[in-house]
PDB file of C-alpha atoms in Angstrom:
ATOM      1  CA  UNK A 189       0.000   0.000   0.000  1.00 91.00           C
ATOM      2  CA  UNK A 190       2.782   2.415   0.961  1.00 91.00           C
ATOM      3  CA  UNK A 191       4.742   1.796  -2.231  1.00 91.00           C
ATOM      4  CA  UNK A 192       1.742   2.076  -4.573  1.00 93.00           C
ATOM      5  CA  UNK A 193       0.448   5.203  -2.803  1.00 92.00           C
ATOM      6  CA  UNK A 194       3.876   6.825  -3.123  1.00 92.00           C
ATOM      7  CA  UNK A 195       3.991   6.136  -6.885  1.00 93.00           C
ATOM      8  CA  UNK A 196       0.542   7.649  -7.481  1.00 94.00           C
ATOM      9  CA  UNK A 197       1.359  10.669  -5.287  1.00 93.00           C
ATOM     10  CA  UNK A 198       4.633  11.278  -7.113  1.00 92.00           C
ATOM     11  CA  UNK A 199       2.896  10.979 -10.486  1.00 93.00           C
ATOM     12  CA  UNK A 200       0.470  13.701  -9.386  1.00 93.00           C
ATOM     13  CA  UNK A 201       3.250  15.987  -8.127  1.00 93.00           C
ATOM     14  CA  UNK A 202       5.471  15.461 -11.176  1.00 92.00           C
ATOM     15  CA  UNK A 203       3.024  15.392 -14.072  1.00 90.00           C
ATOM     16  CA  UNK A 204      -0.445  16.519 -13.040  1.00 89.00           C
ATOM     17  CA  UNK A 205      -2.190  18.768 -15.643  1.00 88.00           C
ATOM     18  CA  UNK A 206      -3.973  20.560 -12.793  1.00 88.00           C
ATOM     19  CA  UNK A 207      -0.722  21.239 -10.928  1.00 90.00           C
ATOM     20  CA  UNK A 208       1.599  22.051 -13.875  1.00 88.00           C
ATOM     21  CA  UNK A 209       4.771  22.024 -11.780  1.00 90.00           C
ATOM     22  CA  UNK A 210       7.875  21.403 -13.891  1.00 91.00           C
ATOM     23  CA  UNK A 211      10.343  21.034 -11.011  1.00 92.00           C
ATOM     24  CA  UNK A 212      11.104  17.321 -10.502  1.00 93.00           C
ATOM     25  CA  UNK A 213      14.344  17.989  -8.603  1.00 94.00           C
ATOM     26  CA  UNK A 214      12.537  20.224  -6.104  1.00 95.00           C
ATOM     27  CA  UNK A 215       9.934  17.509  -5.455  1.00 94.00           C
ATOM     28  CA  UNK A 216      12.731  15.006  -4.833  1.00 94.00           C
ATOM     29  CA  UNK A 217      14.707  17.508  -2.716  1.00 95.00           C
ATOM     30  CA  UNK A 218      11.685  18.185  -0.503  1.00 95.00           C
ATOM     31  CA  UNK A 219      11.111  14.471   0.071  1.00 93.00           C
ATOM     32  CA  UNK A 220      14.784  13.963   0.977  1.00 93.00           C
ATOM     33  CA  UNK A 221      14.692  16.925   3.388  1.00 94.00           C
ATOM     34  CA  UNK A 222      11.515  15.624   5.040  1.00 94.00           C
ATOM     35  CA  UNK A 223      12.990  12.121   5.350  1.00 92.00           C
ATOM     36  CA  UNK A 224      16.118  13.510   7.046  1.00 91.00           C
ATOM     37  CA  UNK A 225      13.953  15.622   9.384  1.00 92.00           C
ATOM     38  CA  UNK A 226      11.747  12.626  10.277  1.00 90.00           C
ATOM     39  CA  UNK A 227      14.805  10.443  10.972  1.00 87.00           C
ATOM     40  CA  UNK A 228      16.220  13.140  13.272  1.00 86.00           C
ATOM     41  CA  UNK A 229      12.890  13.787  14.980  1.00 85.00           C
ATOM     42  CA  UNK A 230      12.227  10.113  15.667  1.00 82.00           C
ATOM     43  CA  UNK A 231      15.761   9.579  16.959  1.00 80.00           C
ATOM     44  CA  UNK A 232      15.244  12.436  19.441  1.00 76.00           C
ATOM     45  CA  UNK A 233      12.148  10.595  20.677  1.00 70.00           C
ATOM     46  CA  UNK A 234      14.007   7.270  20.953  1.00 62.00           C
ATOM     47  CA  UNK A 235      13.810   7.401  24.748  1.00 54.00           C
ATOM     48  CA  UNK A 236      10.037   7.899  24.733  1.00 61.00           C
ATOM     49  CA  UNK A 237       9.070   4.252  24.416  1.00 58.00           C
ATOM     50  CA  UNK A 238       8.919   1.107  22.267  1.00 57.00           C
ATOM     51  CA  UNK A 239       7.735   2.780  19.004  1.00 52.00           C
ATOM     52  CA  UNK A 240      11.038   4.690  18.771  1.00 54.00           C
ATOM     53  CA  UNK A 241      13.232   2.293  20.709  1.00 51.00           C
ATOM     54  CA  UNK A 242      14.829   0.722  17.640  1.00 59.00           C
ATOM     55  CA  UNK A 243      16.120   4.019  16.291  1.00 66.00           C
ATOM     56  CA  UNK A 244      19.721   5.038  17.038  1.00 69.00           C
ATOM     57  CA  UNK A 245      20.722   8.477  18.256  1.00 74.00           C
ATOM     58  CA  UNK A 246      21.572  10.579  15.207  1.00 79.00           C
ATOM     59  CA  UNK A 247      24.115  13.375  14.918  1.00 82.00           C
ATOM     60  CA  UNK A 248      25.808  14.779  11.851  1.00 84.00           C
ATOM     61  CA  UNK A 249      29.506  13.838  11.670  1.00 86.00           C
ATOM     62  CA  UNK A 250      31.210  15.658   8.728  1.00 89.00           C
ATOM     63  CA  UNK A 251      33.802  12.878   8.396  1.00 91.00           C
ATOM     64  CA  UNK A 252      31.137  10.170   8.070  1.00 90.00           C
ATOM     65  CA  UNK A 253      29.155  12.422   5.728  1.00 91.00           C
ATOM     66  CA  UNK A 254      32.173  12.706   3.379  1.00 92.00           C
ATOM     67  CA  UNK A 255      32.671   8.933   3.444  1.00 92.00           C
ATOM     68  CA  UNK A 256      29.016   8.362   2.528  1.00 91.00           C
ATOM     69  CA  UNK A 257      29.192  10.979  -0.270  1.00 93.00           C
ATOM     70  CA  UNK A 258      29.885   8.533  -3.183  1.00 91.00           C
ATOM     71  CA  UNK A 259      26.834   6.502  -2.172  1.00 91.00           C
ATOM     72  CA  UNK A 260      24.820   9.731  -1.878  1.00 92.00           C
ATOM     73  CA  UNK A 261      25.728  10.633  -5.477  1.00 93.00           C
ATOM     74  CA  UNK A 262      24.406   7.247  -6.632  1.00 92.00           C
ATOM     75  CA  UNK A 263      21.375   7.699  -4.357  1.00 91.00           C
ATOM     76  CA  UNK A 264      20.615  11.068  -6.000  1.00 93.00           C
ATOM     77  CA  UNK A 265      20.885   9.436  -9.415  1.00 93.00           C
ATOM     78  CA  UNK A 266      18.506   6.706  -8.281  1.00 92.00           C
ATOM     79  CA  UNK A 267      15.729   8.842  -6.790  1.00 91.00           C
ATOM     80  CA  UNK A 268      15.986  11.525  -9.502  1.00 93.00           C
ATOM     81  CA  UNK A 269      15.940   9.088 -12.431  1.00 94.00           C
ATOM     82  CA  UNK A 270      13.057   7.179 -10.793  1.00 92.00           C
ATOM     83  CA  UNK A 271      11.019  10.377 -10.569  1.00 93.00           C
ATOM     84  CA  UNK A 272      11.980  11.562 -14.068  1.00 94.00           C
ATOM     85  CA  UNK A 273      10.991   8.174 -15.482  1.00 94.00           C
ATOM     86  CA  UNK A 274       7.640   8.439 -13.684  1.00 93.00           C
ATOM     87  CA  UNK A 275       7.205  11.995 -14.997  1.00 93.00           C
ATOM     88  CA  UNK A 276       7.551  10.925 -18.630  1.00 93.00           C
ATOM     89  CA  UNK A 277       5.779   7.538 -18.630  1.00 93.00           C
ATOM     90  CA  UNK A 278       2.422   6.400 -17.318  1.00 92.00           C
ATOM     91  CA  UNK A 279       2.058   4.653 -13.963  1.00 93.00           C
ATOM     92  CA  UNK A 280       0.903   1.516 -15.798  1.00 92.00           C
ATOM     93  CA  UNK A 281       4.179   1.335 -17.788  1.00 93.00           C
ATOM     94  CA  UNK A 282       6.405   2.501 -14.922  1.00 93.00           C
ATOM     95  CA  UNK A 283       7.162  -1.023 -13.720  1.00 91.00           C
ATOM     96  CA  UNK A 284       8.256  -2.171 -17.196  1.00 92.00           C
ATOM     97  CA  UNK A 285      10.176   1.052 -17.845  1.00 91.00           C
ATOM     98  CA  UNK A 286      12.488   0.435 -14.900  1.00 90.00           C
ATOM     99  CA  UNK A 287      12.453  -3.357 -14.931  1.00 90.00           C
ATOM    100  CA  UNK A 288      16.122  -3.953 -15.810  1.00 92.00           C
ATOM    101  CA  UNK A 289      17.443  -3.739 -12.232  1.00 89.00           C
ATOM    102  CA  UNK A 290      17.800  -7.526 -12.002  1.00 89.00           C
ATOM    103  CA  UNK A 291      19.720  -7.589 -15.295  1.00 91.00           C
ATOM    104  CA  UNK A 292      22.093  -4.866 -14.059  1.00 92.00           C
ATOM    105  CA  UNK A 293      22.533  -6.773 -10.777  1.00 87.00           C
ATOM    106  CA  UNK A 294      23.812  -9.786 -12.734  1.00 90.00           C
ATOM    107  CA  UNK A 295      25.977  -7.645 -15.028  1.00 91.00           C
ATOM    108  CA  UNK A 296      27.568  -5.568 -12.263  1.00 88.00           C
ATOM    109  CA  UNK A 297      28.113  -8.636 -10.069  1.00 84.00           C
ATOM    110  CA  UNK A 298      30.189 -10.082 -12.902  1.00 87.00           C
ATOM    111  CA  UNK A 299      32.022  -6.865 -13.865  1.00 87.00           C
ATOM    112  CA  UNK A 300      32.744  -5.548 -10.362  1.00 81.00           C
ATOM    113  CA  UNK A 301      32.706  -8.659  -8.173  1.00 76.00           C
ATOM    114  CA  UNK A 302      33.720 -11.313 -10.763  1.00 81.00           C
ATOM    115  CA  UNK A 303      30.748 -13.456  -9.712  1.00 83.00           C
ATOM    116  CA  UNK A 304      29.041 -15.673 -12.274  1.00 85.00           C
ATOM    117  CA  UNK A 305      25.329 -16.444 -12.486  1.00 87.00           C
ATOM    118  CA  UNK A 306      23.610 -19.775 -13.118  1.00 90.00           C
ATOM    119  CA  UNK A 307      22.053 -20.601 -16.489  1.00 93.00           C
ATOM    120  CA  UNK A 308      18.490 -20.638 -15.113  1.00 93.00           C
ATOM    121  CA  UNK A 309      18.948 -17.186 -13.564  1.00 91.00           C
ATOM    122  CA  UNK A 310      20.330 -15.892 -16.900  1.00 94.00           C
ATOM    123  CA  UNK A 311      17.300 -17.345 -18.707  1.00 95.00           C
ATOM    124  CA  UNK A 312      15.033 -15.462 -16.278  1.00 93.00           C
ATOM    125  CA  UNK A 313      16.965 -12.262 -17.099  1.00 93.00           C
ATOM    126  CA  UNK A 314      16.414 -12.987 -20.803  1.00 95.00           C
ATOM    127  CA  UNK A 315      12.654 -13.146 -20.199  1.00 95.00           C
ATOM    128  CA  UNK A 316      12.809  -9.764 -18.394  1.00 94.00           C
ATOM    129  CA  UNK A 317      14.744  -8.164 -21.275  1.00 95.00           C
ATOM    130  CA  UNK A 318      12.260  -9.619 -23.785  1.00 96.00           C
ATOM    131  CA  UNK A 319       9.342  -8.232 -21.790  1.00 94.00           C
ATOM    132  CA  UNK A 320      11.012  -4.827 -21.578  1.00 95.00           C
ATOM    133  CA  UNK A 321      11.539  -4.570 -25.350  1.00 96.00           C
ATOM    134  CA  UNK A 322       8.035  -5.851 -26.099  1.00 95.00           C
ATOM    135  CA  UNK A 323       6.652  -3.230 -23.705  1.00 94.00           C
ATOM    136  CA  UNK A 324       8.646  -0.481 -25.432  1.00 95.00           C
ATOM    137  CA  UNK A 325       7.362  -1.715 -28.807  1.00 95.00           C
ATOM    138  CA  UNK A 326       3.746  -1.732 -27.623  1.00 94.00           C
ATOM    139  CA  UNK A 327       4.016   1.728 -26.062  1.00 92.00           C
ATOM    140  CA  UNK A 328       5.287   2.944 -29.443  1.00 92.00           C
ATOM    141  CA  UNK A 329       2.416   1.206 -31.249  1.00 92.00           C
ATOM    142  CA  UNK A 330      -0.082   2.956 -28.955  1.00 89.00           C
ATOM    143  CA  UNK A 331       1.598   6.340 -29.458  1.00 89.00           C
ATOM    144  CA  UNK A 332       2.434   6.793 -25.777  1.00 88.00           C
ATOM    145  CA  UNK A 333       6.148   5.982 -25.935  1.00 90.00           C
ATOM    146  CA  UNK A 334       8.554   8.478 -24.362  1.00 93.00           C
ATOM    147  CA  UNK A 335      12.208   7.785 -25.157  1.00 95.00           C
ATOM    148  CA  UNK A 336      13.120  10.253 -22.412  1.00 95.00           C
ATOM    149  CA  UNK A 337      11.139   8.138 -19.949  1.00 94.00           C
ATOM    150  CA  UNK A 338      12.791   4.950 -21.265  1.00 95.00           C
ATOM    151  CA  UNK A 339      16.258   6.505 -20.867  1.00 96.00           C
ATOM    152  CA  UNK A 340      15.562   7.509 -17.263  1.00 96.00           C
ATOM    153  CA  UNK A 341      13.995   4.105 -16.590  1.00 94.00           C
ATOM    154  CA  UNK A 342      17.183   2.328 -17.726  1.00 95.00           C
ATOM    155  CA  UNK A 343      19.296   4.820 -15.737  1.00 95.00           C
ATOM    156  CA  UNK A 344      17.094   4.223 -12.666  1.00 93.00           C
ATOM    157  CA  UNK A 345      17.590   0.456 -12.999  1.00 92.00           C
ATOM    158  CA  UNK A 346      21.364   0.934 -13.164  1.00 93.00           C
ATOM    159  CA  UNK A 347      21.388   3.301 -10.180  1.00 92.00           C
ATOM    160  CA  UNK A 348      19.234   0.952  -8.062  1.00 89.00           C
ATOM    161  CA  UNK A 349      21.740  -1.825  -8.708  1.00 88.00           C
ATOM    162  CA  UNK A 350      24.747   0.422  -7.976  1.00 89.00           C
ATOM    163  CA  UNK A 351      23.007   1.712  -4.841  1.00 87.00           C
ATOM    164  CA  UNK A 352      22.786  -1.845  -3.464  1.00 83.00           C
ATOM    165  CA  UNK A 353      26.504  -2.436  -4.073  1.00 83.00           C
ATOM    166  CA  UNK A 354      27.618   0.894  -2.563  1.00 85.00           C
ATOM    167  CA  UNK A 355      25.258   0.466   0.399  1.00 85.00           C
ATOM    168  CA  UNK A 356      26.966  -2.806   1.270  1.00 82.00           C
ATOM    169  CA  UNK A 357      30.365  -1.060   1.123  1.00 85.00           C
ATOM    170  CA  UNK A 358      29.356   1.959   3.204  1.00 87.00           C
ATOM    171  CA  UNK A 359      27.241   0.277   5.913  1.00 85.00           C
ATOM    172  CA  UNK A 360      30.256  -0.485   8.181  1.00 89.00           C
ATOM    173  CA  UNK A 361      30.991   3.274   8.330  1.00 89.00           C
ATOM    174  CA  UNK A 362      27.609   3.859  10.033  1.00 88.00           C
ATOM    175  CA  UNK A 363      27.942   0.782  12.294  1.00 86.00           C
ATOM    176  CA  UNK A 364      25.616  -1.235  10.082  1.00 82.00           C
ATOM    177  CA  UNK A 365      22.656   1.054  10.855  1.00 82.00           C
ATOM    178  CA  UNK A 366      20.230   1.542   7.954  1.00 82.00           C
ATOM    179  CA  UNK A 367      18.690   4.501   9.804  1.00 85.00           C
ATOM    180  CA  UNK A 368      22.035   6.305  10.119  1.00 87.00           C
ATOM    181  CA  UNK A 369      22.740   5.626   6.462  1.00 88.00           C
ATOM    182  CA  UNK A 370      19.296   6.935   5.482  1.00 88.00           C
ATOM    183  CA  UNK A 371      19.899  10.086   7.508  1.00 90.00           C
ATOM    184  CA  UNK A 372      23.353  10.796   6.025  1.00 92.00           C
ATOM    185  CA  UNK A 373      22.201   9.919   2.517  1.00 91.00           C
ATOM    186  CA  UNK A 374      19.291  12.341   2.617  1.00 92.00           C
ATOM    187  CA  UNK A 375      21.265  15.157   4.268  1.00 93.00           C
ATOM    188  CA  UNK A 376      23.982  14.830   1.620  1.00 94.00           C
ATOM    189  CA  UNK A 377      21.331  14.689  -1.101  1.00 93.00           C
ATOM    190  CA  UNK A 378      19.751  17.947   0.109  1.00 93.00           C
ATOM    191  CA  UNK A 379      23.122  19.718  -0.146  1.00 93.00           C
ATOM    192  CA  UNK A 380      23.894  18.284  -3.593  1.00 93.00           C
ATOM    193  CA  UNK A 381      20.441  19.080  -4.977  1.00 94.00           C
ATOM    194  CA  UNK A 382      20.842  22.858  -4.468  1.00 91.00           C
ATOM    195  CA  UNK A 383      23.387  23.513  -7.261  1.00 92.00           C
ATOM    196  CA  UNK A 384      21.462  21.162  -9.568  1.00 92.00           C
ATOM    197  CA  UNK A 385      18.233  23.086  -8.994  1.00 93.00           C
ATOM    198  CA  UNK A 386      20.044  26.390  -9.633  1.00 92.00           C
ATOM    199  CA  UNK A 387      21.619  24.998 -12.812  1.00 92.00           C
ATOM    200  CA  UNK A 388      18.277  23.781 -14.200  1.00 91.00           C
ATOM    201  CA  UNK A 389      16.412  26.967 -13.251  1.00 92.00           C
ATOM    202  CA  UNK A 390      13.955  25.301 -10.894  1.00 93.00           C
ATOM    203  CA  UNK A 391      14.008  28.201  -8.418  1.00 93.00           C
ATOM    204  CA  UNK A 392      12.771  30.452 -11.234  1.00 93.00           C
ATOM    205  CA  UNK A 393      10.045  27.903 -11.988  1.00 93.00           C
ATOM    206  CA  UNK A 394       9.006  27.867  -8.322  1.00 93.00           C
ATOM    207  CA  UNK A 395       8.956  31.679  -8.213  1.00 91.00           C
ATOM    208  CA  UNK A 396       6.371  31.732 -11.017  1.00 91.00           C
ATOM    209  CA  UNK A 397       4.416  28.711  -9.714  1.00 92.00           C
ATOM    210  CA  UNK A 398       0.854  29.862  -8.964  1.00 90.00           C
ATOM    211  CA  UNK A 399       0.137  27.261  -6.249  1.00 90.00           C
ATOM    212  CA  UNK A 400       3.218  27.909  -4.114  1.00 90.00           C
ATOM    213  CA  UNK A 401       1.016  29.302  -1.339  1.00 89.00           C
ATOM    214  CA  UNK A 402      -1.620  26.579  -1.587  1.00 91.00           C
ATOM    215  CA  UNK A 403      -2.080  24.467   1.581  1.00 93.00           C
ATOM    216  CA  UNK A 404      -3.343  21.531  -0.529  1.00 93.00           C
ATOM    217  CA  UNK A 405      -0.121  21.554  -2.607  1.00 94.00           C
ATOM    218  CA  UNK A 406       2.106  21.488   0.483  1.00 95.00           C
ATOM    219  CA  UNK A 407      -0.160  18.867   2.013  1.00 94.00           C
ATOM    220  CA  UNK A 408       0.402  16.592  -0.990  1.00 94.00           C
ATOM    221  CA  UNK A 409       4.143  17.342  -0.918  1.00 94.00           C
ATOM    222  CA  UNK A 410       4.310  16.459   2.785  1.00 95.00           C
ATOM    223  CA  UNK A 411       2.257  13.309   2.272  1.00 94.00           C
ATOM    224  CA  UNK A 412       4.615  12.243  -0.524  1.00 91.00           C
ATOM    225  CA  UNK A 413       7.594  12.820   1.762  1.00 91.00           C
ATOM    226  CA  UNK A 414       6.009  10.827   4.600  1.00 93.00           C
ATOM    227  CA  UNK A 415       5.327   7.907   2.270  1.00 92.00           C
ATOM    228  CA  UNK A 416       8.897   8.189   0.953  1.00 87.00           C
ATOM    229  CA  UNK A 417      10.178   7.875   4.514  1.00 88.00           C
ATOM    230  CA  UNK A 418       7.709   5.120   5.395  1.00 89.00           C
ATOM    231  CA  UNK A 419       8.695   2.867   2.487  1.00 86.00           C
ATOM    232  CA  UNK A 420      12.153   2.374   4.013  1.00 77.00           C
ATOM    233  CA  UNK A 421      10.602   1.500   7.365  1.00 79.00           C
ATOM    234  CA  UNK A 422       8.028  -0.994   6.077  1.00 84.00           C
ATOM    235  CA  UNK A 423      10.585  -2.609   3.752  1.00 79.00           C
ATOM    236  CA  UNK A 424      12.865  -3.166   6.734  1.00 70.00           C
ATOM    237  CA  UNK A 425       9.977  -4.613   8.760  1.00 76.00           C
ATOM    238  CA  UNK A 426       8.963  -6.976   5.963  1.00 79.00           C
ATOM    239  CA  UNK A 427      12.497  -8.319   5.536  1.00 70.00           C
ATOM    240  CA  UNK A 428      12.907  -8.591   9.329  1.00 71.00           C
ATOM    241  CA  UNK A 429       9.739 -10.633   9.886  1.00 80.00           C
ATOM    242  CA  UNK A 430       9.879 -12.695   6.665  1.00 76.00           C
ATOM    243  CA  UNK A 431      12.958 -12.851   4.408  1.00 69.00           C
ATOM    244  CA  UNK A 432      14.572 -10.990   1.477  1.00 66.00           C
ATOM    245  CA  UNK A 433      13.127 -13.677  -0.815  1.00 67.00           C
ATOM    246  CA  UNK A 434       9.585 -13.062   0.459  1.00 75.00           C
ATOM    247  CA  UNK A 435      10.172  -9.325   0.050  1.00 74.00           C
ATOM    248  CA  UNK A 436      11.100  -9.809  -3.627  1.00 74.00           C
ATOM    249  CA  UNK A 437       8.022 -11.976  -4.251  1.00 77.00           C
ATOM    250  CA  UNK A 438       5.892  -9.343  -2.511  1.00 83.00           C
ATOM    251  CA  UNK A 439       7.468  -6.662  -4.717  1.00 81.00           C
ATOM    252  CA  UNK A 440       6.504  -8.612  -7.838  1.00 81.00           C
ATOM    253  CA  UNK A 441       2.902  -8.908  -6.606  1.00 85.00           C
ATOM    254  CA  UNK A 442       2.905  -5.187  -5.784  1.00 89.00           C
ATOM    255  CA  UNK A 443       4.056  -4.319  -9.320  1.00 89.00           C
ATOM    256  CA  UNK A 444       1.239  -6.420 -10.775  1.00 88.00           C
ATOM    257  CA  UNK A 445      -1.393  -4.751  -8.566  1.00 91.00           C
ATOM    258  CA  UNK A 446       0.034  -1.298  -9.328  1.00 92.00           C
ATOM    259  CA  UNK A 447      -0.183  -1.869 -13.090  1.00 92.00           C
ATOM    260  CA  UNK A 448      -3.793  -3.081 -12.958  1.00 92.00           C
ATOM    261  CA  UNK A 449      -4.840  -0.224 -10.640  1.00 93.00           C
ATOM    262  CA  UNK A 450      -3.189   2.361 -12.916  1.00 93.00           C
ATOM    263  CA  UNK A 451      -4.963   1.043 -16.026  1.00 93.00           C
ATOM    264  CA  UNK A 452      -8.319   1.141 -14.203  1.00 93.00           C
ATOM    265  CA  UNK A 453      -7.746   4.524 -12.533  1.00 91.00           C
ATOM    266  CA  UNK A 454      -6.591   6.313 -15.706  1.00 89.00           C
ATOM    267  CA  UNK A 455      -9.226   4.463 -17.816  1.00 89.00           C
ATOM    268  CA  UNK A 456      -6.647   3.156 -20.288  1.00 89.00           C
ATOM    269  CA  UNK A 457      -7.150   0.411 -22.882  1.00 88.00           C
ATOM    270  CA  UNK A 458      -4.143  -1.840 -23.450  1.00 91.00           C
ATOM    271  CA  UNK A 459      -3.482  -4.481 -26.104  1.00 92.00           C
ATOM    272  CA  UNK A 460      -2.916  -8.190 -25.509  1.00 94.00           C
ATOM    273  CA  UNK A 461       0.797  -7.838 -26.361  1.00 94.00           C
ATOM    274  CA  UNK A 462       1.138  -4.925 -23.917  1.00 94.00           C
ATOM    275  CA  UNK A 463      -0.202  -7.132 -21.119  1.00 95.00           C
ATOM    276  CA  UNK A 464       2.078  -9.922 -22.337  1.00 95.00           C
ATOM    277  CA  UNK A 465       5.120  -7.656 -21.886  1.00 94.00           C
ATOM    278  CA  UNK A 466       4.080  -6.970 -18.287  1.00 93.00           C
ATOM    279  CA  UNK A 467       3.564 -10.665 -17.604  1.00 94.00           C
ATOM    280  CA  UNK A 468       7.004 -11.429 -19.079  1.00 94.00           C
ATOM    281  CA  UNK A 469       8.679  -8.850 -16.834  1.00 93.00           C
ATOM    282  CA  UNK A 470       6.801 -10.003 -13.729  1.00 91.00           C
ATOM    283  CA  UNK A 471       7.239 -13.683 -14.570  1.00 92.00           C
ATOM    284  CA  UNK A 472      10.956 -13.249 -15.274  1.00 93.00           C
ATOM    285  CA  UNK A 473      11.449 -11.349 -12.011  1.00 90.00           C
ATOM    286  CA  UNK A 474       9.576 -14.011 -10.051  1.00 89.00           C
ATOM    287  CA  UNK A 475      11.519 -16.813 -11.773  1.00 92.00           C
ATOM    288  CA  UNK A 476      14.852 -15.128 -10.976  1.00 91.00           C
ATOM    289  CA  UNK A 477      13.850 -14.736  -7.328  1.00 87.00           C
ATOM    290  CA  UNK A 478      12.689 -18.376  -7.174  1.00 89.00           C
ATOM    291  CA  UNK A 479      15.925 -19.678  -8.773  1.00 90.00           C
ATOM    292  CA  UNK A 480      18.073 -17.612  -6.397  1.00 86.00           C
ATOM    293  CA  UNK A 481      16.011 -18.853  -3.462  1.00 83.00           C
ATOM    294  CA  UNK A 482      16.628 -22.482  -4.454  1.00 87.00           C
ATOM    295  CA  UNK A 483      20.346 -21.789  -4.859  1.00 85.00           C
ATOM    296  CA  UNK A 484      20.556 -20.148  -1.442  1.00 82.00           C
ATOM    297  CA  UNK A 485      18.750 -23.090   0.149  1.00 82.00           C
ATOM    298  CA  UNK A 486      21.141 -25.516  -1.531  1.00 83.00           C
ATOM    299  CA  UNK A 487      24.136 -23.566  -0.214  1.00 78.00           C
ATOM    300  CA  UNK A 488      22.718 -23.538   3.317  1.00 77.00           C
ATOM    301  CA  UNK A 489      21.951 -27.276   3.279  1.00 75.00           C
ATOM    302  CA  UNK A 490      25.208 -28.462   1.636  1.00 70.00           C
ATOM    303  CA  UNK A 491      28.264 -27.843   3.858  1.00 58.00           C
ATOM    304  CA  UNK A 492      30.602 -28.964   1.050  1.00 61.00           C
ATOM    305  CA  UNK A 493      29.747 -26.049  -1.262  1.00 53.00           C
ATOM    306  CA  UNK A 494      32.811 -23.982  -2.116  1.00 52.00           C
ATOM    307  CA  UNK A 495      33.100 -20.590  -0.484  1.00 48.00           C
ATOM    308  CA  UNK A 496      33.197 -18.890  -3.906  1.00 48.00           C
ATOM    309  CA  UNK A 497      29.862 -20.503  -4.812  1.00 49.00           C
ATOM    310  CA  UNK A 498      28.487 -19.507  -1.414  1.00 49.00           C
ATOM    311  CA  UNK A 499      29.437 -15.869  -2.031  1.00 48.00           C
ATOM    312  CA  UNK A 500      28.026 -15.940  -5.543  1.00 44.00           C
ATOM    313  CA  UNK A 501      24.646 -17.197  -4.420  1.00 40.00           C
ATOM    314  CA  UNK A 502      24.392 -14.734  -1.569  1.00 43.00           C
ATOM    315  CA  UNK A 503      24.600 -11.611  -3.754  1.00 41.00           C
TER     316      UNK A 503
END
């Protein structure tokens, strides 16, 4: 619910005809600033009781902030390209437009970590790529294709994959705390967004924006920021009480529900091949998750598996 609500809210803020706000970096900046403020506020209330008890005490250490900076640059690329993809494509196509994350995971694991992937997992990636290209073809056939949206979707997929790798590298710097990392990431992002907004003239756009004083606009902005913060929390809870594998399966189901809801909500009519592309992407993602789950189980049950194979399966 949190993830789907955040996507629909962001689509409204980024591309609503009634809002007409052409400032995607400002929307992202505001959500990062609100996330950092919420992290800090909840950490200050950590002594108040069980709801805040799991949150560490947060303070800004410039040395740690500089160490986290490379990850923050990737993080900015991830959240910005996600939002720019959503701005230029429909919510229904958004899942397909940024569906290559799994493919980039396999590619970067090989290029950066020298880890190979099993044949069945590669076949699942092939199904995802096929679904992506079929979806692009069908969007073009329906006259709704945005190559700008496709570019940012591919870039978002790459950045999501890089973000996972850099997060693993940087976590020891913040004592393994996801909350500390979230705080530093969003503080760094707020600082880095300022020159980008100046460069792209978004402050001028905001100056001429006719709803800048509207309480409903700021209410939607705040709600989007709260959902942006909440998605990290509920994701952590889901992984904690189930498993990363269950989380991936849940994500696939969420993408399916989101696509169907978007088609119904925006009263769109899609072709059989368009739906086929979505099923290929979702099916390929589920198959990859299932194959990796079987491989992980095999590694855990077989004590004679080589350490290199153990590392490969765990990525």
